């Protein structure tokens, strides 16, 4: 794994962070207003609340206890792997703000259902079920904090309904953002790119700081980082993929206009979606 790909991996694992909504756009479709409100609350939660806590991550037979902290309105957070080797303890997590999406747009690619949820970390929740309408995204079951909209528990499911990964907070402290601080840390949206050929419902944005080497692609729930590198001379064009829990790493080597390029898609997406994303964006950095 190259240094760039390692630096951007934290973007891909933030796939459950929703993008900001459009004002009053929920009236564009016939959707239950409680679901529309829940979607809006999720999208606003990272801007309106600071939090710190410890959660359990279960993935591919492994169990990790992770401490996470995030300041309201900030893009970067910190993860501390409490039972990992010393060299893997700390990670930064980037929760980017990208193209706007509404609950109506989300309902075009997921079947949405909201019901009372279990208590998580001692807090009351609502359970939001997202069942994909096609084979280009995973399924999710989210437990949303009723007070803040923060996701306190998430479960990711494969195309055949198999549980791939589970995150659940054991303890968490949530603090509302003060109004005075809201004006001091306005987060700029990433630049949206109109790329032909992306899977239906997905939108692409430049990965700020890596504009010539990476993109961020998301449908509002499913998310992936796309990294561009020169294809090494000792590698032939082709593809390869490996999944760890909900996260897929898919690489494709190609020759585009005489240039050897390696495109890697890292995120919570099915293989079919990763292939379409790689094909659609493989020449995007040069545009």
Coordinates of N, CA and C in Angstrom, one line a residue, residues 46-252:
X46 N -22.7 15.9 12.5 CA -21.3 16.1 12.7 C -20.9 17.6 12.7
X47 N -21.8 18.4 12.2 CA -21.6 19.9 12.2 C -22.1 20.5 13.6
X48 N -23.1 19.8 14.2 CA -23.8 20.4 15.3 C -23.3 19.9 16.7
X49 N -22.6 18.7 16.7 CA -22.3 18.1 17.9 C -20.8 17.6 17.9
X50 N -20.2 17.8 19.1 CA -18.9 17.2 19.3 C -19.2 15.9 20.1
X51 N -18.3 14.9 19.9 CA -18.5 13.7 20.7 C -17.2 12.9 20.9
X52 N -17.2 12.1 21.9 CA -16.0 11.2 22.1 C -16.6 9.9 22.8
X53 N -16.0 8.8 22.4 CA -16.5 7.6 23.0 C -15.7 6.4 22.5
X54 N -16.1 5.2 22.9 CA -15.5 3.9 22.6 C -16.5 3.0 21.9
X55 N -16.1 2.5 20.8 CA -17.0 1.5 20.1 C -16.3 0.2 19.7
X56 N -17.1 -0.8 19.5 CA -16.6 -2.1 19.1 C -16.8 -2.2 17.6
X57 N -15.8 -2.7 16.9 CA -15.8 -2.9 15.5 C -15.6 -4.4 15.3
X58 N -16.6 -5.1 14.7 CA -16.5 -6.5 14.3 C -16.4 -6.6 12.8
X59 N -15.4 -7.3 12.3 CA -15.2 -7.3 10.9 C -14.3 -8.5 10.5
X60 N -14.7 -9.4 9.6 CA -14.0 -10.5 9.1 C -13.4 -11.3 10.2
X61 N -14.2 -11.6 11.3 CA -13.8 -12.4 12.4 C -12.9 -11.7 13.4
X62 N -12.6 -10.4 13.2 CA -11.8 -9.7 14.2 C -12.6 -8.8 15.0
X63 N -12.2 -8.5 16.2 CA -12.9 -7.5 17.1 C -11.9 -6.5 17.6
X64 N -12.2 -5.2 17.3 CA -11.4 -4.1 17.8 C -12.2 -3.1 18.6
X65 N -11.6 -2.7 19.7 CA -12.2 -1.7 20.5 C -11.5 -0.4 20.2
X66 N -12.3 0.6 19.8 CA -11.7 1.9 19.2 C -12.3 3.1 19.9
X67 N -11.4 4.0 20.3 CA -11.8 5.2 20.9 C -11.9 6.3 19.8
X68 N -12.9 7.0 19.7 CA -13.1 8.0 18.6 C -13.5 9.4 19.2
X69 N -12.9 10.4 18.7 CA -13.3 11.8 19.1 C -13.4 12.6 17.8
X70 N -14.4 13.6 17.9 CA -14.7 14.5 16.8 C -15.2 15.8 17.3
X71 N -14.7 16.9 16.8 CA -15.1 18.2 17.2 C -16.1 18.7 16.2
X72 N -17.2 19.3 16.7 CA -18.3 19.8 15.8 C -17.8 20.7 14.7
X73 N -18.2 20.5 13.5 CA -17.8 21.3 12.4 C -16.4 21.1 11.8
X74 N -15.7 20.2 12.4 CA -14.3 19.9 11.9 C -14.4 18.7 10.9
X75 N -13.4 18.6 10.0 CA -13.4 17.5 9.0 C -12.6 16.3 9.6
X76 N -11.6 16.6 10.4 CA -10.8 15.5 10.9 C -11.2 15.1 12.3
X77 N -11.1 13.8 12.5 CA -11.3 13.2 13.8 C -10.2 12.2 14.1
X78 N -10.2 11.6 15.3 CA -9.1 10.7 15.7 C -9.7 9.4 16.1
X79 N -9.0 8.3 15.7 CA -9.3 7.0 16.1 C -8.1 6.4 16.8
X80 N -8.4 5.8 18.0 CA -7.3 5.1 18.8 C -7.7 3.6 18.9
X81 N -7.0 2.8 18.2 CA -7.3 1.3 18.3 C -6.7 0.8 19.6
X82 N -7.6 0.5 20.6 CA -7.2 0.2 22.0 C -6.5 -1.1 22.1
X83 N -6.8 -2.1 21.2 CA -6.2 -3.4 21.3 C -5.4 -3.8 20.1
X84 N -4.8 -2.8 19.4 CA -4.0 -3.0 18.2 C -2.5 -2.9 18.6
X85 N -1.6 -3.4 17.7 CA -0.2 -3.2 17.9 C 0.1 -1.7 17.9
X86 N 1.2 -1.4 18.6 CA 1.5 0.1 18.8 C 1.7 0.8 17.5
X87 N 2.1 0.2 16.4 CA 2.3 0.8 15.1 C 1.0 1.2 14.4
X88 N -0.1 0.6 14.9 CA -1.4 0.8 14.3 C -2.4 1.4 15.2
X89 N -2.0 2.0 16.3 CA -2.9 2.5 17.2 C -3.8 3.7 16.7
X90 N -3.1 4.8 16.2 CA -3.8 6.0 15.9 C -4.0 6.1 14.4
X91 N -5.2 6.7 14.1 CA -5.6 7.0 12.7 C -6.4 8.3 12.7
X92 N -6.2 9.1 11.7 CA -7.0 10.2 11.5 C -8.2 9.8 10.5
X93 N -9.3 10.4 10.8 CA -10.5 10.1 10.0 C -11.0 11.4 9.4
X94 N -11.1 11.4 8.1 CA -11.7 12.5 7.4 C -13.1 12.3 7.0
X95 N -14.0 13.2 7.5 CA -15.4 13.1 7.1 C -15.7 14.3 6.2
X96 N -15.5 14.1 4.9 CA -15.7 15.1 3.9 C -17.1 15.5 3.7
X97 N -17.3 16.8 3.3 CA -18.6 17.3 2.9 C -18.6 17.4 1.4
X98 N -19.5 16.7 0.7 CA -19.5 16.7 -0.7 C -20.8 17.2 -1.3
X99 N -21.2 16.7 -2.5 CA -22.4 17.2 -3.2 C -23.6 16.9 -2.3
X100 N -24.5 17.9 -2.4 CA -25.8 17.8 -1.6 C -26.6 16.6 -2.0
X101 N -27.3 16.0 -1.1 CA -28.2 14.9 -1.4 C -29.4 15.0 -0.5
X102 N -30.6 14.6 -1.0 CA -31.8 14.7 -0.2 C -32.3 13.3 0.1
X103 N -33.3 13.2 1.0 CA -33.9 12.0 1.4 C -34.6 11.4 0.1
X104 N -35.1 12.3 -0.7 CA -35.8 11.8 -1.9 C -34.8 11.1 -2.8
X105 N -33.6 11.7 -3.0 CA -32.6 11.1 -3.8 C -32.1 9.8 -3.2
X106 N -32.0 9.7 -1.9 CA -31.6 8.5 -1.2 C -32.6 7.4 -1.4
X107 N -33.9 7.8 -1.4 CA -34.9 6.8 -1.5 C -35.0 6.2 -2.9
X108 N -34.3 6.9 -3.9 CA -34.3 6.3 -5.3 C -33.4 5.1 -5.4
X109 N -32.4 5.0 -4.5 CA -31.4 3.9 -4.6 C -31.5 3.0 -3.4
X110 N -32.2 3.4 -2.3 CA -32.5 2.5 -1.1 C -33.9 2.6 -0.8
X111 N -34.4 1.4 -0.3 CA -35.7 1.4 0.4 C -35.5 1.8 1.8
X112 N -36.2 2.8 2.3 CA -35.9 3.3 3.6 C -37.1 3.0 4.6
X113 N -36.7 2.6 5.8 CA -37.7 2.2 6.8 C -37.2 2.7 8.2
X114 N -38.0 3.4 8.9 CA -37.6 3.9 10.2 C -38.5 3.3 11.3
X115 N -37.9 2.9 12.4 CA -38.7 2.3 13.5 C -38.0 2.6 14.8
X116 N -38.6 2.5 16.0 CA -37.9 2.6 17.3 C -36.8 1.6 17.3
X117 N -35.6 2.1 17.9 CA -34.4 1.3 17.9 C -34.1 0.9 19.4
X118 N -33.0 0.1 19.5 CA -32.6 -0.3 20.9 C -31.8 0.8 21.6
X119 N -31.6 0.7 22.9 CA -30.7 1.6 23.6 C -29.3 1.2 23.2
X120 N -28.5 2.2 22.9 CA -27.1 2.0 22.6 C -26.3 3.0 23.4
X121 N -25.3 2.5 24.2 CA -24.5 3.3 25.1 C -25.4 4.1 26.0
X122 N -26.5 3.5 26.4 CA -27.4 4.1 27.3 C -28.3 5.2 26.8
X123 N -28.3 5.4 25.4 CA -29.0 6.4 24.8 C -30.1 5.8 23.9
X124 N -31.3 6.5 23.8 CA -32.4 6.1 23.0 C -32.1 6.3 21.5
X125 N -32.5 5.4 20.7 CA -32.2 5.5 19.3 C -33.5 5.2 18.4
X126 N -33.3 5.5 17.2 CA -34.3 5.1 16.1 C -33.5 4.3 15.1
X127 N -34.1 3.2 14.6 CA -33.4 2.3 13.7 C -33.8 2.7 12.2
X128 N -32.8 3.0 11.4 CA -33.1 3.3 10.0 C -32.5 2.2 9.2
X129 N -33.4 1.5 8.4 CA -33.0 0.4 7.5 C -32.9 0.9 6.1
X130 N -31.8 0.6 5.5 CA -31.5 1.0 4.1 C -31.3 -0.3 3.3
X131 N -32.3 -0.6 2.4 CA -32.2 -1.8 1.6 C -31.9 -1.4 0.2
X132 N -30.8 -1.8 -0.4 CA -30.5 -1.3 -1.8 C -31.5 -1.8 -2.8
X133 N -31.8 -0.9 -3.8 CA -32.7 -1.2 -4.9 C -32.0 -1.9 -6.1
X134 N -30.7 -2.0 -6.0 CA -30.0 -2.7 -7.1 C -28.7 -3.3 -6.5
X135 N -27.9 -3.9 -7.3 CA -26.7 -4.6 -6.8 C -25.5 -3.7 -6.7
X136 N -25.6 -2.4 -6.7 CA -24.5 -1.5 -6.8 C -24.2 -0.8 -5.5
X137 N -24.8 -1.3 -4.4 CA -24.5 -0.8 -3.1 C -24.8 -1.8 -2.0
X138 N -24.3 -1.7 -0.8 CA -24.5 -2.6 0.3 C -25.8 -2.2 1.0
X139 N -26.3 -3.1 1.9 CA -27.4 -2.7 2.8 C -26.9 -2.3 4.1
X140 N -27.7 -1.5 4.8 CA -27.3 -0.9 6.1 C -28.5 -0.9 7.1
X141 N -28.1 -1.1 8.4 CA -29.1 -0.9 9.5 C -28.4 0.0 10.5
X142 N -28.9 1.2 10.7 CA -28.3 2.2 11.5 C -29.2 2.5 12.7
X143 N -28.5 2.6 13.9 CA -29.2 3.1 15.1 C -28.8 4.5 15.3
X144 N -29.8 5.5 15.2 CA -29.5 6.9 15.3 C -29.9 7.4 16.7
X145 N -28.9 8.2 17.3 CA -29.2 8.8 18.5 C -30.4 9.8 18.4
X146 N -31.4 9.7 19.2 CA -32.6 10.5 19.0 C -32.3 12.0 19.3
X147 N -31.3 12.2 20.2 CA -31.1 13.6 20.6 C -30.2 14.4 19.5
X148 N -29.3 13.7 18.9 CA -28.3 14.3 18.1 C -28.3 13.9 16.6
X149 N -28.8 12.7 16.3 CA -28.8 12.1 15.0 C -27.5 11.4 14.7
X150 N -26.5 11.4 15.6 CA -25.3 10.6 15.4 C -25.6 9.1 15.3
X151 N -24.8 8.4 14.5 CA -25.0 7.0 14.3 C -24.2 6.3 15.4
X152 N -25.0 5.6 16.3 CA -24.4 5.0 17.4 C -24.1 3.5 17.2
X153 N -24.8 2.9 16.2 CA -24.6 1.5 15.8 C -24.8 1.4 14.3
X154 N -23.9 0.7 13.6 CA -24.1 0.5 12.2 C -23.8 -1.0 11.8
X155 N -24.6 -1.5 11.0 CA -24.4 -2.9 10.4 C -24.4 -2.8 8.9
X156 N -23.4 -3.4 8.3 CA -23.4 -3.4 6.8 C -23.6 -4.9 6.3
X157 N -24.4 -5.0 5.3 CA -24.8 -6.3 4.7 C -24.4 -6.4 3.3
X158 N -24.0 -7.6 2.9 CA -23.7 -7.9 1.5 C -24.9 -8.0 0.6
X159 N -24.7 -8.2 -0.7 CA -25.8 -8.3 -1.6 C -26.7 -9.5 -1.3
X160 N -26.2 -10.6 -0.6 CA -27.0 -11.7 -0.3 C -27.5 -11.7 1.2
X161 N -27.3 -10.5 1.8 CA -27.9 -10.3 3.2 C -26.9 -10.8 4.3
X162 N -25.7 -11.1 4.0 CA -24.7 -11.5 5.0 C -24.1 -10.3 5.7
X163 N -24.1 -10.4 7.1 CA -23.5 -9.3 7.9 C -22.0 -9.2 7.6
X164 N -21.5 -8.1 7.1 CA -20.1 -7.9 6.8 C -19.4 -7.2 7.9
X165 N -20.0 -6.2 8.6 CA -19.3 -5.4 9.6 C -20.3 -4.8 10.5
X166 N -19.9 -4.7 11.8 CA -20.7 -4.0 12.8 C -19.9 -3.1 13.6
X167 N -20.4 -1.9 13.8 CA -19.8 -0.9 14.8 C -20.9 -0.6 15.8
X168 N -20.5 -0.6 17.1 CA -21.5 -0.2 18.1 C -20.8 0.5 19.3
X169 N -21.3 1.7 19.7 CA -20.7 2.4 20.8 C -21.1 1.7 22.1
X170 N -20.1 1.6 23.0 CA -20.3 1.1 24.3 C -20.5 2.3 25.3
X171 N -19.8 3.4 25.0 CA -20.0 4.6 25.8 C -19.7 5.8 24.8
X172 N -20.4 6.9 25.1 CA -20.2 8.1 24.2 C -20.7 9.3 25.0
X173 N -19.9 10.4 24.8 CA -20.3 11.7 25.4 C -20.6 12.7 24.2
X174 N -21.7 13.3 24.2 CA -22.2 14.1 23.1 C -22.4 15.6 23.7
X175 N -21.8 16.5 23.0 CA -21.8 17.9 23.4 C -22.3 18.8 22.3
X176 N -23.4 19.6 22.4 CA -23.9 20.5 21.4 C -22.8 21.5 21.1
X177 N -22.8 21.9 19.8 CA -21.9 23.0 19.4 C -22.5 24.4 19.8
X178 N -21.6 25.2 20.3 CA -22.1 26.6 20.7 C -22.3 27.4 19.4
X179 N -23.3 28.2 19.4 CA -23.6 29.1 18.3 C -22.5 30.0 17.9
X180 N -21.8 30.5 18.8 CA -20.6 31.4 18.5 C -19.6 30.7 17.7
X181 N -19.4 29.4 18.0 CA -18.3 28.7 17.3 C -18.7 28.3 15.9
X182 N -20.0 28.3 15.6 CA -20.5 27.9 14.3 C -20.0 28.8 13.2
X183 N -19.8 30.1 13.5 CA -19.4 31.0 12.4 C -17.9 30.9 12.2
X184 N -17.1 30.3 13.1 CA -15.7 30.3 13.1 C -15.1 29.1 12.3
X185 N -15.9 28.1 12.1 CA -15.4 26.9 11.5 C -16.3 26.3 10.4
X186 N -16.6 27.2 9.4 CA -17.5 26.8 8.3 C -16.6 25.9 7.4
X187 N -17.1 24.7 7.1 CA -16.4 23.8 6.3 C -16.8 23.9 4.8
X188 N -15.9 24.2 3.9 CA -16.2 24.3 2.5 C -16.5 23.0 1.9
X189 N -17.4 23.0 1.0 CA -17.8 21.7 0.3 C -16.7 21.4 -0.7
X190 N -16.5 20.1 -1.0 CA -15.6 19.7 -2.0 C -16.2 20.0 -3.4
X191 N -15.3 20.2 -4.3 CA -15.8 20.5 -5.7 C -16.4 19.3 -6.3
X192 N -17.7 19.4 -6.8 CA -18.4 18.3 -7.4 C -17.9 18.2 -8.9
X193 N -17.8 16.9 -9.3 CA -17.4 16.6 -10.7 C -18.5 15.9 -11.4
X194 N -18.9 16.3 -12.6 CA -19.9 15.6 -13.4 C -19.2 14.6 -14.3
X195 N -19.2 13.3 -13.8 CA -18.5 12.3 -14.5 C -19.5 11.3 -15.1
X196 N -19.5 11.2 -16.4 CA -20.4 10.3 -17.1 C -19.9 8.8 -16.8
X197 N -20.9 7.9 -16.6 CA -20.7 6.5 -16.4 C -20.6 6.0 -15.0
X198 N -20.7 6.9 -14.0 CA -20.8 6.5 -12.6 C -22.1 5.7 -12.4
X199 N -22.1 4.7 -11.5 CA -23.3 4.0 -11.2 C -24.4 5.0 -10.7
X200 N -25.6 4.6 -11.0 CA -26.8 5.5 -10.7 C -26.8 5.9 -9.2
X201 N -26.9 7.2 -9.0 CA -27.0 7.6 -7.6 C -25.7 8.1 -7.0
X202 N -24.6 7.7 -7.6 CA -23.3 8.1 -7.1 C -22.8 9.5 -7.7
X203 N -22.2 10.3 -6.8 CA -21.6 11.5 -7.2 C -20.1 11.6 -6.9
X204 N -19.3 12.3 -7.6 CA -17.9 12.4 -7.4 C -17.5 13.8 -7.0
X205 N -16.5 13.9 -6.2 CA -15.9 15.1 -5.7 C -14.4 15.0 -5.7
X206 N -13.7 16.1 -5.9 CA -12.3 16.1 -5.7 C -11.9 15.9 -4.2
X207 N -10.9 15.0 -4.0 CA -10.4 14.8 -2.6 C -9.4 15.9 -2.3
X208 N -9.9 16.9 -1.5 CA -9.1 18.1 -1.3 C -7.7 17.8 -0.7
X209 N -6.7 18.4 -1.3 CA -5.3 18.1 -1.0 C -4.7 17.1 -1.8
X210 N -5.5 16.3 -2.6 CA -5.0 15.3 -3.5 C -5.7 15.4 -4.8
X211 N -6.0 16.6 -5.2 CA -6.9 16.9 -6.4 C -6.5 16.1 -7.7
X212 N -5.2 16.0 -7.9 CA -4.7 15.4 -9.1 C -4.5 13.9 -9.0
X213 N -4.7 13.3 -7.8 CA -4.4 11.9 -7.5 C -5.6 11.1 -7.0
X214 N -6.7 11.8 -6.6 CA -7.7 11.0 -5.9 C -9.1 11.7 -6.0
X215 N -10.1 10.9 -6.0 CA -11.5 11.4 -5.9 C -12.3 10.7 -4.8
X216 N -13.3 11.4 -4.4 CA -14.2 10.8 -3.4 C -15.6 10.6 -4.1
X217 N -16.1 9.4 -4.0 CA -17.3 9.0 -4.7 C -18.3 8.5 -3.7
X218 N -19.6 8.9 -3.7 CA -20.6 8.5 -2.7 C -22.0 8.6 -3.3
X219 N -22.9 7.8 -2.8 CA -24.3 8.0 -3.0 C -25.0 8.6 -1.8
X220 N -24.3 9.0 -0.8 CA -24.8 9.6 0.4 C -24.7 8.6 1.6
X221 N -24.6 7.3 1.3 CA -24.4 6.3 2.3 C -23.1 5.5 1.9
X222 N -23.2 4.8 0.7 CA -22.0 4.1 0.2 C -21.0 5.1 -0.2
X223 N -19.7 4.8 0.1 CA -18.6 5.8 -0.2 C -17.4 5.1 -0.6
X224 N -16.6 5.7 -1.4 CA -15.3 5.1 -1.8 C -14.3 6.2 -2.2
X225 N -13.1 5.9 -1.9 CA -12.0 6.8 -2.4 C -11.4 6.1 -3.6
X226 N -11.1 6.9 -4.6 CA -10.5 6.4 -5.9 C -9.1 7.1 -6.0
X227 N -8.1 6.2 -6.0 CA -6.7 6.7 -6.0 C -6.1 6.4 -7.4
X228 N -5.3 7.4 -8.0 CA -4.7 7.2 -9.3 C -3.2 7.2 -9.1
X229 N -2.5 6.2 -9.7 CA -1.1 6.1 -9.6 C -0.6 5.5 -11.0
X230 N 0.7 5.8 -11.3 CA 1.3 5.1 -12.5 C 1.3 3.6 -12.3
X231 N 1.0 2.9 -13.4 CA 1.0 1.5 -13.4 C 2.5 1.0 -13.5
X232 N 3.0 0.3 -12.5 CA 4.5 -0.1 -12.5 C 4.8 -0.9 -13.8
X233 N 6.0 -0.8 -14.3 CA 6.4 -1.4 -15.6 C 6.3 -2.9 -15.5
X234 N 6.5 -3.5 -14.2 CA 6.5 -4.9 -14.1 C 5.1 -5.5 -13.9
X235 N 4.0 -4.7 -14.0 CA 2.7 -5.1 -13.9 C 2.0 -5.0 -15.2
X236 N 1.2 -6.0 -15.6 CA 0.4 -6.0 -16.8 C -1.0 -5.4 -16.5
X237 N -1.6 -4.8 -17.5 CA -3.0 -4.4 -17.3 C -3.9 -5.5 -16.8
X238 N -4.8 -5.2 -15.9 CA -5.7 -6.3 -15.4 C -6.3 -5.8 -14.1
X239 N -7.0 -6.7 -13.4 CA -7.7 -6.2 -12.2 C -7.6 -7.2 -11.1
X240 N -7.8 -6.8 -9.9 CA -7.8 -7.6 -8.7 C -8.6 -7.0 -7.6
X241 N -9.1 -7.8 -6.7 CA -10.0 -7.3 -5.6 C -9.8 -8.1 -4.4
X242 N -10.0 -7.5 -3.2 CA -10.0 -8.2 -1.9 C -11.0 -7.4 -1.0
X243 N -11.8 -8.2 -0.2 CA -12.7 -7.5 0.7 C -12.3 -7.9 2.1
X244 N -12.3 -6.9 3.0 CA -12.1 -7.1 4.4 C -13.3 -6.4 5.1
X245 N -14.1 -7.3 5.7 CA -15.4 -6.8 6.2 C -16.2 -6.1 5.2
X246 N -16.6 -4.9 5.4 CA -17.5 -4.2 4.4 C -16.6 -3.4 3.4
X247 N -15.3 -3.3 3.6 CA -14.4 -2.5 2.8 C -13.8 -3.4 1.7
X248 N -14.1 -2.9 0.4 CA -13.5 -3.6 -0.7 C -12.3 -2.7 -1.3
X249 N -11.3 -3.4 -1.6 CA -10.1 -2.8 -2.3 C -10.1 -3.4 -3.7
X250 N -10.3 -2.6 -4.7 CA -10.3 -3.0 -6.1 C -9.3 -2.2 -6.9
X251 N -8.4 -2.9 -7.6 CA -7.4 -2.2 -8.5 C -7.5 -2.7 -9.9
X252 N -7.4 -1.7 -10.8 CA -7.4 -2.0 -12.2 C -6.2 -1.3 -12.9

